[in-house]
Coordinates of C-alpha atoms in Angstrom, one line a residue:
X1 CA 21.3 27.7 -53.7
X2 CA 18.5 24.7 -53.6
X3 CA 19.0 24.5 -50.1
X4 CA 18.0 28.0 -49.5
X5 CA 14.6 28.1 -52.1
X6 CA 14.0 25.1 -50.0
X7 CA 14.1 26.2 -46.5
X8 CA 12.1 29.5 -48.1
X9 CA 9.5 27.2 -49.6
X10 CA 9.1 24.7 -45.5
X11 CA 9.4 28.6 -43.9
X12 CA 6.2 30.0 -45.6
X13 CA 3.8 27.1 -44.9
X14 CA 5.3 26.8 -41.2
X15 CA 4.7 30.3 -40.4
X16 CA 1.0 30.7 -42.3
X17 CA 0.4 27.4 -40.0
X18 CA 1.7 29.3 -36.6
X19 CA -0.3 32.2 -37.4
X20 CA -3.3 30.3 -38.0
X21 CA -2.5 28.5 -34.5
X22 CA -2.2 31.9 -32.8
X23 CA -5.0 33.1 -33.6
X24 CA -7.4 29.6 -33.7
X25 CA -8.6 31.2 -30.3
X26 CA -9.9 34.2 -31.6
X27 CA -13.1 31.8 -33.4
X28 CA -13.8 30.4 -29.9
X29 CA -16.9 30.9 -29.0
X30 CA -16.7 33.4 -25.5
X31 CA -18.1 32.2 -22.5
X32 CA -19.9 34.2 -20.1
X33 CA -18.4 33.3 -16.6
X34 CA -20.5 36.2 -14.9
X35 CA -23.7 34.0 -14.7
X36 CA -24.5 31.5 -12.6
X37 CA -25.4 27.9 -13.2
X38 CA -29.3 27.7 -13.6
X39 CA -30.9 26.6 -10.4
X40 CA -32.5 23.6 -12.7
X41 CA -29.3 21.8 -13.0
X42 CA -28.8 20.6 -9.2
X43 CA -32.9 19.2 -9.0
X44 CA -32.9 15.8 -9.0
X45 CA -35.3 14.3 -11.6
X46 CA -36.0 11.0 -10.2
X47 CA -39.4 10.1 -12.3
X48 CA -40.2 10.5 -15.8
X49 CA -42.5 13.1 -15.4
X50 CA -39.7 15.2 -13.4
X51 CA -37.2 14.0 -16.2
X52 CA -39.2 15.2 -19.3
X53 CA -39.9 18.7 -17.5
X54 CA -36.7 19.0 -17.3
X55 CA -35.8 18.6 -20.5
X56 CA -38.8 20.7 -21.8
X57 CA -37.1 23.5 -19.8
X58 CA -33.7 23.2 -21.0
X59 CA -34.8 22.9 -25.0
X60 CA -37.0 26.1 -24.2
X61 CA -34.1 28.1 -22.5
X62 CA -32.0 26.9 -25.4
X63 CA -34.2 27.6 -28.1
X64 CA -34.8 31.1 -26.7
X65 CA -30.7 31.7 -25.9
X66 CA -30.7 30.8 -30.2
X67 CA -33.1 33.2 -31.3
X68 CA -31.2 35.5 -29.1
X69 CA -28.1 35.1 -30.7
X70 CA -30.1 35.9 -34.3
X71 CA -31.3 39.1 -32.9
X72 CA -27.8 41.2 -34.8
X73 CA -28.5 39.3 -37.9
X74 CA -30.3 41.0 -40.9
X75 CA -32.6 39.6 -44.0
X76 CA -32.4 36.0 -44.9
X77 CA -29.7 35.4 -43.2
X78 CA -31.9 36.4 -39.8
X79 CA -34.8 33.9 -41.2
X80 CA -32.5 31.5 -41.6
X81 CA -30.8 31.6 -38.1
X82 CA -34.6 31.6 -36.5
X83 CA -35.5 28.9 -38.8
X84 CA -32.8 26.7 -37.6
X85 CA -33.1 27.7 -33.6
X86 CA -36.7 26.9 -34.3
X87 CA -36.0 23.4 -36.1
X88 CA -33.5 22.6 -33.1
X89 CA -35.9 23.4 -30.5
X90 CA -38.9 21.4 -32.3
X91 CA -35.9 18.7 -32.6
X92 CA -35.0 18.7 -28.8
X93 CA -38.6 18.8 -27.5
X94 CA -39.2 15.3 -29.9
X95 CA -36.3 14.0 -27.9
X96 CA -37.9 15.0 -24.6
X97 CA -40.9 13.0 -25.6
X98 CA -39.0 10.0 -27.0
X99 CA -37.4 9.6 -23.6
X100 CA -40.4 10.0 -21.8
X101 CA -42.0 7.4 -23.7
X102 CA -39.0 5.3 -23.2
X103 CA -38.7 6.0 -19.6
X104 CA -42.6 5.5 -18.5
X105 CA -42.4 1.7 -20.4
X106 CA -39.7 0.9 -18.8
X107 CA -41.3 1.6 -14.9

């Protein structure tokens, strides 16, 4: 009889944990295969100028791909998700500057 409530008890944890597993996919973020790479990935950056450009472009395109993705949202949860793109953007164009700095002491 304790052998039984005890396989019951290790059978309920074991299959909560498998369907948790099977469905861990399901809060993957999808990924949009139809699109190309951007052409700004496969140009060399070879100065610092070139380099900090760069990077201006890509914390642009991803600010702008976050506010995008806060479009469905409604209220404060909307500000919220603008709010943070924003502060990530602000963060990432900082960066860009920090490196440049950084890059045109060093040449």
């Amino acid at each position: 009889m304790m052998r039984k409530n005890r396989q019951k008890r290790l059978v309920l944890p074991l299959l909560v944990a498998v369907g948790i597993a099977a469905h861990a996919s399901a809060f993957a973020a999808e990924e949009d295969v139809s699109k190309e790479d951007p052409q700004r990935w496969y140009q060399s950056d070879d100065t610092a100028k070139l380099h900090y450009q760069n990077l201006v472009k890509e914390a642009r395109a991803a600010g702008a791909q976050a506010l995008q993705e806060c479009k469905p949202l409604k209220g404060g949860a909307a500000r919220a998700c603008r709010k943070e793109a924003r502060d990530h953007m602000r963060s990432d164009l900082a960066r860009a500057k920090r490196i440049l700095k950084a890059r045109t002491a060093a040449e």
